DNA sequence: CGGAGATCTTGACGTTGACAAGATGTGGTT
DNA sequence: AACCACATCTTGTCAACGTCAAGATCTCCG
């Protein structure tokens, strides 16, 4: 048993998550986090060096968790749309992590561990897009980008409360949204689709 | 001529925009903004009451500008996809405003003027979606949501530098992405689309 | 058992956001 | 023209914060 805690680093990360959940990632204070963990105001310095360091660690943890979730659904053989659902579910069920992940300026963007975790998540989305059942979408390199943008934006809107899912069912809403992403089509082609669409 | 300036409120907003562009919306300091405007450190208080007040004013300004841009393209008779392009163009050409607009926790979300401006922009997107050329998409209430999520996410990714547009042409990239948004289709229907898609 | 290094505390410094009180300019009323 | 109510801006102050330096305490290996 080290000093005061079994694992102060972990305890500080948890306290920070608590604080983020309560006051948002911007209003968080290092001294408050230390207080929650029951240690002196300078204790976090040794573990994270910096306020930015602590938030970067949190962000890295978040991206790693997201990548793990994505990897699990990909292993389950799910298609690209379902990867998007996983993304949205992660965001809404880990709001504190997600808030830190998407907070620009609070995080050291060039941190190698953070970049690695981000790249892993991005890579999973990209390979998922390349296996899109529609060949035109699968071969289009912007499919991954469009999918990412779609689920990222939906997550943000959900967390801001700008949208509330019918019946509180986030997964169904996410599914109905990600299903909208097809290959690039012109307006006349869309007409064909809609002509084919009927009960 | 009032006191020191012709319009200190405007001068402070401009100084704040400068500061946001340089250091991001999180690192901004009221005292620094006052310094840039050449006034005392407490001058902003009277105009905005609060640090949050100043950023809320900036966000309101941003949403108003975005709504104006959207209204202009809607008046020009452009379709829903082009509204999305306008959204992305606004974000990338007013990065400081957009950063404040999407910064949660920095802004007083219940501000009436801010909400009004946000609702105006949202309403424009919604009526644009209802006029989608594809009837199945036009009648689907989630079209506006999906479109918003798509362009919002793309804007974020562009500003974070996670994506750089080919040839620096943001409009073309945005257009190719928004074109991906069709009516909800199943996989077999997608096959029909791709069968019809050829030179 | 002894010392080296990791871990945590204590103390200090400059900066910040917010508040209070006072100074200064402005416009309207008589 | 004199006055006064009010808006505007300044000065002074305070607690809280992030960061750094120096010292205390714990751990473990030789």
Short mmCIF file of C-alpha atoms (C1' of nucleotides) in Angstrom, two decimals:
data_model
loop_
_atom_site.label_atom_id
_atom_site.label_comp_id
_atom_site.label_asym_id
_atom_site.label_seq_id
_atom_site.Cartn_x
_atom_site.Cartn_y
_atom_site.Cartn_z
CA UNK A 1 0.00 0.00 0.00
CA UNK A 2 1.76 3.15 -1.20
CA UNK A 3 1.01 6.29 0.78
CA UNK A 4 -2.50 7.31 1.42
CA UNK A 5 -4.24 5.31 -1.25
CA UNK A 6 -3.97 2.00 -2.94
CA UNK A 7 -3.90 3.76 -6.28
CA UNK A 8 -4.02 7.51 -6.06
CA UNK A 9 -3.82 7.95 -9.80
CA UNK A 10 -6.98 5.92 -10.25
CA UNK A 11 -8.65 7.70 -7.33
CA UNK A 12 -7.85 11.08 -8.85
CA UNK A 13 -9.22 10.04 -12.23
CA UNK A 14 -12.44 8.90 -10.57
CA UNK A 15 -12.73 12.10 -8.57
CA UNK A 16 -12.16 14.06 -11.76
CA UNK A 17 -14.93 12.11 -13.50
CA UNK A 18 -17.24 12.96 -10.63
CA UNK A 19 -16.36 16.63 -10.89
CA UNK A 20 -16.81 16.65 -14.66
CA UNK A 21 -20.21 15.02 -14.33
CA UNK A 22 -21.27 17.69 -11.84
CA UNK A 23 -19.85 20.89 -13.26
CA UNK A 24 -18.69 20.09 -16.77
CA UNK A 25 -15.15 19.69 -18.02
CA UNK A 26 -14.50 23.42 -18.15
CA UNK A 27 -15.34 24.31 -14.57
CA UNK A 28 -13.25 21.53 -13.12
CA UNK A 29 -10.52 22.54 -10.65
CA UNK A 30 -7.42 20.57 -9.77
CA UNK A 31 -7.69 21.53 -6.13
CA UNK A 32 -11.26 20.33 -5.98
CA UNK A 33 -10.31 17.00 -7.49
CA UNK A 34 -7.55 16.64 -4.90
CA UNK A 35 -10.02 17.52 -2.14
CA UNK A 36 -12.46 14.86 -3.32
CA UNK A 37 -9.69 12.29 -3.23
CA UNK A 38 -8.67 13.43 0.24
CA UNK A 39 -5.15 14.49 -0.64
CA UNK A 40 -3.27 17.76 -0.69
CA UNK A 41 -3.77 20.31 -3.44
CA UNK A 42 -0.48 19.52 -5.13
CA UNK A 43 -0.81 15.74 -5.15
CA UNK A 44 -2.14 15.54 -8.71
CA UNK A 45 0.95 17.29 -10.02
CA UNK A 46 3.19 14.30 -9.59
CA UNK A 47 0.83 11.97 -11.45
CA UNK A 48 -0.34 14.20 -14.27
CA UNK A 49 2.04 17.11 -14.18
CA UNK A 50 -0.64 19.44 -15.22
CA UNK A 51 -4.35 20.15 -15.32
CA UNK A 52 -4.18 19.45 -19.02
CA UNK A 53 -2.36 16.24 -18.20
CA UNK A 54 -5.18 14.95 -16.04
CA UNK A 55 -7.81 15.75 -18.64
CA UNK A 56 -5.65 14.19 -21.34
CA UNK A 57 -5.48 11.01 -19.28
CA UNK A 58 -9.26 11.04 -18.95
CA UNK A 59 -9.67 11.58 -22.68
CA UNK A 60 -7.29 8.74 -23.45
CA UNK A 61 -9.27 6.48 -21.14
CA UNK A 62 -12.43 7.47 -22.97
CA UNK A 63 -11.10 6.83 -26.46
CA UNK A 64 -9.71 3.50 -25.37
CA UNK A 65 -13.10 2.50 -23.99
CA UNK A 66 -14.84 3.60 -27.17
CA UNK A 67 -12.37 1.68 -29.32
CA UNK A 68 -12.95 -1.40 -27.17
CA UNK A 69 -16.71 -1.13 -27.63
CA UNK A 70 -16.33 -0.65 -31.39
CA UNK A 71 -14.01 -3.64 -31.60
CA UNK A 72 -16.56 -5.77 -29.75
CA UNK A 73 -19.42 -4.95 -32.13
CA UNK A 74 -17.15 -5.42 -35.14
CA UNK A 75 -16.16 -8.84 -33.85
CA UNK A 76 -19.82 -9.66 -33.48
CA UNK A 77 -20.02 -9.27 -37.26
CA UNK A 78 -22.29 -6.24 -37.15
CA UNK A 79 -22.41 -3.87 -40.10
CA UNK A 80 -21.31 -0.26 -40.39
CA UNK A 81 -24.60 1.23 -39.23
CA UNK A 82 -24.38 -0.77 -36.02
CA UNK A 83 -20.89 0.59 -35.37
CA UNK A 84 -22.50 4.01 -35.39
CA UNK A 85 -25.09 2.87 -32.88
CA UNK A 86 -22.29 1.69 -30.63
CA UNK A 87 -20.65 5.11 -30.91
CA UNK A 88 -23.81 6.92 -29.86
CA UNK A 89 -24.46 4.48 -27.03
CA UNK A 90 -20.96 5.00 -25.69
CA UNK A 91 -21.37 8.77 -25.77
CA UNK A 92 -24.70 8.77 -23.96
CA UNK A 93 -23.71 6.20 -21.35
CA UNK A 94 -20.32 7.78 -20.60
CA UNK A 95 -21.19 11.47 -20.81
CA UNK A 96 -18.32 12.66 -18.61
CA UNK A 97 -15.72 10.82 -20.65
CA UNK A 98 -17.28 11.94 -23.91
CA UNK A 99 -17.40 15.55 -22.76
CA UNK A 100 -13.66 15.51 -22.09
CA UNK A 101 -12.96 13.68 -25.34
CA UNK A 102 -14.60 16.32 -27.46
CA UNK A 103 -13.42 19.32 -25.42
CA UNK A 104 -10.91 21.21 -27.54
CA UNK A 105 -8.26 23.23 -25.72
CA UNK A 106 -8.52 21.27 -22.49
CA UNK A 107 -6.55 18.35 -23.74
CA UNK A 108 -3.00 17.94 -25.01
CA UNK A 109 -3.89 16.91 -28.54
CA UNK A 110 -0.38 15.77 -29.41
CA UNK A 111 -0.15 13.27 -26.57
CA UNK A 112 1.07 9.98 -28.07
CA UNK A 113 -1.17 7.71 -26.01
CA UNK A 114 -4.19 9.85 -26.75
CA UNK A 115 -3.44 9.90 -30.47
CA UNK A 116 -2.96 6.14 -30.46
CA UNK A 117 -6.33 5.55 -28.82
CA UNK A 118 -8.03 7.98 -31.21
CA UNK A 119 -6.42 6.35 -34.21
CA UNK A 120 -7.52 2.93 -33.07
CA UNK A 121 -11.13 4.07 -32.86
CA UNK A 122 -10.84 5.83 -36.23
CA UNK A 123 -9.32 2.77 -37.83
CA UNK A 124 -12.18 0.58 -36.61
CA UNK A 125 -14.69 2.96 -38.13
CA UNK A 126 -12.77 3.07 -41.40
CA UNK A 127 -12.53 -0.68 -41.81
CA UNK A 128 -16.20 -0.91 -40.87
CA UNK A 129 -17.06 1.55 -43.62
CA UNK A 130 -14.99 -0.40 -46.14
CA UNK A 131 -17.21 -3.42 -45.48
CA UNK A 132 -20.43 -1.53 -46.09
CA UNK A 133 -22.91 -3.91 -47.71
CA UNK A 134 -23.54 -1.44 -50.47
CA UNK A 135 -20.54 -1.65 -52.83
CA UNK A 136 -20.78 1.97 -53.93
CA UNK A 137 -20.65 3.11 -50.31
CA UNK A 138 -17.94 0.65 -49.35
CA UNK A 139 -15.58 1.86 -52.05
CA UNK A 140 -16.23 5.53 -51.30
CA UNK A 141 -13.55 6.82 -48.92
CA UNK A 142 -15.90 9.48 -47.56
CA UNK A 143 -18.25 6.86 -46.15
CA UNK A 144 -16.28 6.58 -42.93
CA UNK A 145 -16.09 10.35 -42.67
CA UNK A 146 -19.81 10.80 -43.23
CA UNK A 147 -20.62 8.06 -40.76
CA UNK A 148 -18.33 9.50 -38.13
CA UNK A 149 -19.74 12.96 -38.60
CA UNK A 150 -23.28 11.62 -38.39
CA UNK A 151 -22.90 9.72 -35.13
CA UNK A 152 -20.64 12.32 -33.57
CA UNK A 153 -23.14 15.06 -34.32
CA UNK A 154 -26.04 12.98 -33.07
CA UNK A 155 -24.18 12.24 -29.84
CA UNK A 156 -23.51 15.91 -29.26
CA UNK A 157 -27.11 16.87 -29.91
CA UNK A 158 -28.33 14.15 -27.56
CA UNK A 159 -25.99 15.15 -24.76
CA UNK A 160 -26.84 18.82 -25.13
CA UNK A 161 -30.47 17.87 -24.70
CA UNK A 162 -31.26 19.47 -28.06
CA UNK A 163 -32.92 16.19 -28.94
CA UNK A 164 -34.52 13.62 -26.73
CA UNK A 165 -34.96 10.11 -28.06
CA UNK A 166 -38.55 8.84 -28.36
CA UNK A 167 -39.25 6.65 -25.38
CA UNK A 168 -35.74 7.27 -24.11
CA UNK A 169 -34.50 4.64 -26.52
CA UNK A 170 -31.20 5.94 -27.80
CA UNK A 171 -30.27 2.81 -29.70
CA UNK A 172 -33.39 2.85 -31.87
CA UNK A 173 -33.01 6.53 -32.66
CA UNK A 174 -29.36 5.99 -33.54
CA UNK A 175 -30.28 3.03 -35.74
CA UNK A 176 -32.91 5.01 -37.62
CA UNK A 177 -30.39 7.78 -38.21
CA UNK A 178 -27.44 5.68 -39.29
CA UNK A 179 -29.72 3.87 -41.73
CA UNK A 180 -30.00 7.15 -43.62
CA UNK A 181 -26.43 6.95 -44.77
CA UNK A 182 -26.25 5.46 -48.20
CA UNK A 183 -24.05 5.93 -51.23
CA UNK A 184 -23.91 9.34 -52.86
CA UNK A 185 -27.01 9.71 -54.98
CA UNK A 186 -28.35 12.42 -57.22
CA UNK A 187 -31.88 13.66 -56.93
CA UNK A 188 -33.25 11.63 -59.81
CA UNK A 189 -31.71 8.50 -58.38
CA UNK A 190 -33.40 9.25 -55.08
CA UNK A 191 -36.70 9.22 -56.89
CA UNK A 192 -35.97 5.65 -57.94
CA UNK A 193 -35.33 4.69 -54.35
CA UNK A 194 -38.53 6.21 -53.15
CA UNK A 195 -40.47 4.50 -55.96
CA UNK A 196 -39.13 1.17 -54.75
CA UNK A 197 -39.97 1.97 -51.17
CA UNK A 198 -43.41 0.77 -50.19
CA UNK A 199 -45.09 -1.70 -47.84
CA UNK B 1 -18.64 59.89 -27.79
CA UNK B 2 -19.40 58.09 -24.53
CA UNK B 3 -16.39 57.51 -22.33
CA UNK B 4 -13.32 55.96 -23.82
CA UNK B 5 -14.83 54.28 -26.84
CA UNK B 6 -17.51 54.80 -29.38
CA UNK B 7 -18.95 51.41 -28.56
CA UNK B 8 -17.13 49.57 -25.83
CA UNK B 9 -19.51 46.63 -25.95
CA UNK B 10 -18.63 46.04 -29.60
CA UNK B 11 -14.93 46.59 -28.89
CA UNK B 12 -15.01 44.02 -26.10
CA UNK B 13 -16.77 41.48 -28.30
CA UNK B 14 -14.14 41.98 -30.98
CA UNK B 15 -11.31 41.67 -28.48
CA UNK B 16 -12.90 38.50 -27.16
CA UNK B 17 -13.11 37.08 -30.67
CA UNK B 18 -9.42 37.83 -31.10
CA UNK B 19 -8.58 36.09 -27.84
CA UNK B 20 -10.73 33.08 -28.70
CA UNK B 21 -9.05 32.77 -32.08
CA UNK B 22 -5.64 32.81 -30.41
CA UNK B 23 -6.08 30.69 -27.32
CA UNK B 24 -9.42 28.94 -27.70
CA UNK B 25 -12.66 29.68 -25.88
CA UNK B 26 -11.56 27.92 -22.70
CA UNK B 27 -8.33 29.79 -22.07
CA UNK B 28 -9.91 33.19 -22.55
CA UNK B 29 -9.61 35.64 -19.65
CA UNK B 30 -11.85 38.60 -18.96
CA UNK B 31 -8.91 40.71 -17.86
CA UNK B 32 -7.05 39.94 -21.05
CA UNK B 33 -10.05 40.95 -23.12
CA UNK B 34 -10.26 44.22 -21.20
CA UNK B 35 -6.53 44.77 -21.73
CA UNK B 36 -6.90 44.29 -25.48
CA UNK B 37 -9.68 46.85 -25.55
CA UNK B 38 -7.59 49.26 -23.52
CA UNK B 39 -9.94 49.54 -20.56
CA UNK B 40 -9.78 48.59 -16.92
CA UNK B 41 -10.15 45.01 -15.80
CA UNK B 42 -13.68 45.50 -14.49
CA UNK B 43 -15.09 47.32 -17.50
CA UNK B 44 -16.63 44.20 -19.07
CA UNK B 45 -18.70 43.57 -15.95
CA UNK B 46 -21.12 46.35 -16.63
CA UNK B 47 -21.81 45.24 -20.19
CA UNK B 48 -21.95 41.49 -19.74
CA UNK B 49 -22.18 41.02 -16.01
CA UNK B 50 -20.15 37.91 -16.18
CA UNK B 51 -17.56 35.95 -18.08
CA UNK B 52 -20.37 33.61 -19.06
CA UNK B 53 -22.36 36.65 -20.13
CA UNK B 54 -19.72 37.75 -22.59
CA UNK B 55 -19.40 34.31 -24.12
CA UNK B 56 -23.17 34.00 -24.28
CA UNK B 57 -23.29 37.26 -26.21
CA UNK B 58 -20.67 35.91 -28.60
CA UNK B 59 -22.61 32.68 -29.05
CA UNK B 60 -25.82 34.59 -29.73
CA UNK B 61 -24.01 36.65 -32.33
CA UNK B 62 -22.78 33.47 -33.95
CA UNK B 63 -26.16 31.73 -34.07
CA UNK B 64 -27.73 34.86 -35.49
CA UNK B 65 -25.13 35.00 -38.23
CA UNK B 66 -25.62 31.33 -39.02
CA UNK B 67 -29.39 31.74 -39.17
CA UNK B 68 -28.93 34.70 -41.51
CA UNK B 69 -26.72 32.65 -43.82
CA UNK B 70 -29.20 29.77 -43.82
CA UNK B 71 -32.07 32.13 -44.57
CA UNK B 72 -30.15 33.55 -47.51
CA UNK B 73 -29.52 30.16 -49.13
CA UNK B 74 -33.11 29.10 -48.47
CA UNK B 75 -34.34 32.27 -50.16
CA UNK B 76 -32.13 31.43 -53.10
CA UNK B 77 -34.28 28.34 -53.53
CA UNK B 78 -31.50 25.88 -52.71
CA UNK B 79 -32.35 22.42 -51.49
CA UNK B 80 -31.72 20.78 -48.14
CA UNK B 81 -28.26 19.51 -48.97
CA UNK B 82 -27.15 23.02 -49.83
CA UNK B 83 -28.36 24.25 -46.45
CA UNK B 84 -25.92 21.79 -44.96
CA UNK B 85 -23.13 23.16 -47.11
CA UNK B 86 -23.93 26.63 -45.80
CA UNK B 87 -23.73 25.32 -42.25
CA UNK B 88 -20.27 23.85 -42.80
CA UNK B 89 -19.06 26.95 -44.60
CA UNK B 90 -20.20 29.14 -41.73
CA UNK B 91 -18.39 26.96 -39.22
CA UNK B 92 -15.13 26.93 -41.10
CA UNK B 93 -15.14 30.61 -41.98
CA UNK B 94 -16.13 31.78 -38.48
CA UNK B 95 -14.15 29.35 -36.35
CA UNK B 96 -14.04 31.56 -33.27
CA UNK B 97 -17.78 32.08 -33.24
CA UNK B 98 -18.43 28.43 -33.92
CA UNK B 99 -16.08 27.35 -31.14
CA UNK B 100 -18.03 29.42 -28.64
CA UNK B 101 -21.36 28.25 -30.03
CA UNK B 102 -20.57 24.63 -29.47
CA UNK B 103 -18.74 25.06 -26.16
CA UNK B 104 -20.89 23.55 -23.44
CA UNK B 105 -20.53 24.97 -19.94
CA UNK B 106 -19.09 28.27 -21.08
CA UNK B 107 -22.39 29.68 -22.16
CA UNK B 108 -25.64 30.42 -20.34
CA UNK B 109 -27.81 27.98 -22.23
CA UNK B 110 -31.08 29.37 -20.93
CA UNK B 111 -30.42 32.87 -22.20
CA UNK B 112 -33.57 33.98 -24.07
CA UNK B 113 -31.77 35.78 -26.91
CA UNK B 114 -29.45 32.84 -27.38
CA UNK B 115 -32.31 30.36 -27.45
CA UNK B 116 -34.18 32.53 -29.91
CA UNK B 117 -31.25 32.63 -32.29
CA UNK B 118 -30.70 28.88 -31.96
CA UNK B 119 -34.36 28.17 -32.59
CA UNK B 120 -34.36 30.33 -35.67
CA UNK B 121 -31.47 28.38 -37.13
CA UNK B 122 -33.10 25.09 -36.16
CA UNK B 123 -36.39 26.13 -37.70
CA UNK B 124 -34.69 26.97 -40.99
CA UNK B 125 -33.09 23.55 -41.10
CA UNK B 126 -36.38 21.86 -40.29
CA UNK B 127 -38.37 23.62 -42.99
CA UNK B 128 -35.55 22.90 -45.40
CA UNK B 129 -35.76 19.21 -44.55
CA UNK B 130 -39.51 19.22 -45.05
CA UNK B 131 -38.93 20.38 -48.62
CA UNK B 132 -36.50 17.60 -49.39
CA UNK B 133 -36.98 16.59 -53.04
CA UNK B 134 -37.34 13.00 -52.05
CA UNK B 135 -40.86 12.58 -50.64
CA UNK B 136 -39.90 9.78 -48.27
CA UNK B 137 -37.16 11.92 -46.76
CA UNK B 138 -39.31 15.04 -46.69
CA UNK B 139 -42.04 13.39 -44.67
CA UNK B 140 -39.61 11.79 -42.23
CA UNK B 141 -39.20 14.01 -39.15
CA UNK B 142 -35.74 12.65 -38.49
CA UNK B 143 -34.41 14.08 -41.75
CA UNK B 144 -33.68 17.44 -40.17
CA UNK B 145 -32.04 15.76 -37.21
CA UNK B 146 -29.88 13.55 -39.37
CA UNK B 147 -28.90 16.49 -41.55
CA UNK B 148 -28.04 18.65 -38.58
CA UNK B 149 -26.00 15.89 -36.99
CA UNK B 150 -24.19 15.28 -40.26
CA UNK B 151 -23.10 18.85 -40.91
CA UNK B 152 -22.45 19.61 -37.27
CA UNK B 153 -20.19 16.60 -36.98
CA UNK B 154 -18.41 17.39 -40.21
CA UNK B 155 -17.80 20.96 -39.07
CA UNK B 156 -16.32 19.77 -35.80
CA UNK B 157 -14.05 17.28 -37.52
CA UNK B 158 -12.89 19.92 -39.99
CA UNK B 159 -12.12 22.47 -37.30
CA UNK B 160 -10.29 19.95 -35.16
CA UNK B 161 -8.10 19.24 -38.16
CA UNK B 162 -9.12 15.58 -38.00
CA UNK B 163 -10.02 15.94 -41.66
CA UNK B 164 -8.63 18.25 -44.27
CA UNK B 165 -10.69 18.91 -47.36
CA UNK B 166 -9.12 17.86 -50.68
CA UNK B 167 -7.66 20.94 -52.30
CA UNK B 168 -8.83 23.00 -49.39
CA UNK B 169 -12.29 23.08 -50.93
CA UNK B 170 -14.65 22.83 -48.00
CA UNK B 171 -17.79 23.43 -50.02
CA UNK B 172 -17.19 20.48 -52.36
CA UNK B 173 -16.41 18.14 -49.49
CA UNK B 174 -19.52 19.27 -47.65
CA UNK B 175 -21.59 18.80 -50.79
CA UNK B 176 -20.32 15.28 -51.33
CA UNK B 177 -21.15 14.43 -47.72
CA UNK B 178 -24.60 15.96 -47.54
CA UNK B 179 -25.48 14.15 -50.75
CA UNK B 180 -25.16 10.92 -48.78
CA UNK B 181 -28.27 11.68 -46.81
CA UNK B 182 -31.24 9.99 -48.36
CA UNK B 183 -34.42 8.41 -47.06
CA UNK B 184 -34.13 5.47 -44.71
CA UNK B 185 -33.36 2.44 -46.82
CA UNK B 186 -32.75 -1.20 -46.12
CA UNK B 187 -29.81 -3.03 -47.50
CA UNK B 188 -31.64 -4.66 -50.38
CA UNK B 189 -33.02 -1.30 -51.43
CA UNK B 190 -29.49 0.06 -51.40
CA UNK B 191 -28.55 -2.63 -53.86
CA UNK B 192 -31.16 -1.19 -56.22
CA UNK B 193 -29.64 2.24 -55.91
CA UNK B 194 -26.18 1.00 -56.63
CA UNK B 195 -27.46 -0.99 -59.61
CA UNK B 196 -28.90 2.20 -61.05
CA UNK B 197 -25.73 4.12 -60.38
CA UNK B 198 -23.40 4.16 -63.34
CA UNK B 199 -21.93 6.55 -65.89
"C1'" DC C 1 19.61 -1.75 8.05
"C1'" DG C 2 20.56 2.07 5.32
"C1'" DG C 3 20.10 4.97 1.69
"C1'" DA C 4 18.02 6.07 -3.01
"C1'" DG C 5 14.03 7.25 -5.22
"C1'" DA C 6 9.17 7.52 -5.55
"C1'" DT C 7 5.26 9.67 -3.43
"C1'" DC C 8 2.90 13.15 -0.98
"C1'" DT C 9 2.70 17.70 1.90
"C1'" DT C 10 3.50 22.42 2.95
"C1'" DG C 11 4.29 26.96 1.61
"C1'" DA C 12 4.55 30.56 -1.61
"C1'" DC C 13 3.74 33.47 -5.93
"C1'" DG C 14 1.33 35.61 -9.68
"C1'" DT C 15 -3.16 35.57 -12.05
"C1'" DT C 16 -8.00 35.32 -12.32
"C1'" DG C 17 -13.30 36.30 -11.66
"C1'" DA C 18 -16.22 38.75 -8.86
"C1'" DC C 19 -17.72 42.33 -5.89
"C1'" DA C 20 -17.99 47.07 -3.69
"C1'" DA C 21 -17.28 51.81 -3.68
"C1'" DG C 22 -16.03 55.79 -5.85
"C1'" DA C 23 -15.00 58.81 -9.96
"C1'" DT C 24 -16.51 60.60 -14.40
"C1'" DG C 25 -19.22 61.54 -18.19
"C1'" DT C 26 -24.35 62.19 -20.28
"C1'" DG C 27 -28.90 63.67 -20.96
"C1'" DG C 28 -33.10 65.48 -19.41
"C1'" DT C 29 -35.78 68.81 -16.54
"C1'" DT C 30 -36.68 73.12 -14.78
"C1'" DA D 1 -27.65 77.74 -16.93
"C1'" DA D 2 -27.81 74.85 -12.99
"C1'" DC D 3 -28.99 70.59 -11.32
"C1'" DC D 4 -29.61 65.87 -10.77
"C1'" DA D 5 -30.51 61.04 -11.90
"C1'" DC D 6 -28.34 57.64 -14.35
"C1'" DA D 7 -25.15 55.11 -17.16
"C1'" DT D 8 -20.43 54.18 -17.67
"C1'" DC D 9 -15.83 53.26 -16.30
"C1'" DT D 10 -11.93 52.97 -12.61
"C1'" DT D 11 -9.70 51.60 -8.47
"C1'" DG D 12 -9.20 48.55 -4.70
"C1'" DT D 13 -9.93 44.24 -2.62
"C1'" DC D 14 -10.82 39.22 -1.81
"C1'" DA D 15 -10.83 34.21 -2.10
"C1'" DA D 16 -9.73 30.60 -5.30
"C1'" DC D 17 -6.88 28.77 -8.66
"C1'" DG D 18 -2.60 26.59 -11.24
"C1'" DT D 19 2.06 26.03 -10.82
"C1'" DC D 20 6.49 25.72 -8.79
"C1'" DA D 21 10.05 24.76 -5.11
"C1'" DA D 22 11.43 22.61 -0.97
"C1'" DG D 23 10.80 19.49 2.52
"C1'" DA D 24 8.59 15.33 4.72
"C1'" DT D 25 7.30 10.47 4.47
"C1'" DC D 26 7.03 6.02 2.67
"C1'" DT D 27 8.96 1.82 -0.01
"C1'" DC D 28 12.12 -1.28 -1.52
"C1'" DC D 29 16.48 -3.08 -3.01
"C1'" DG D 30 21.28 -4.08 -1.95
#
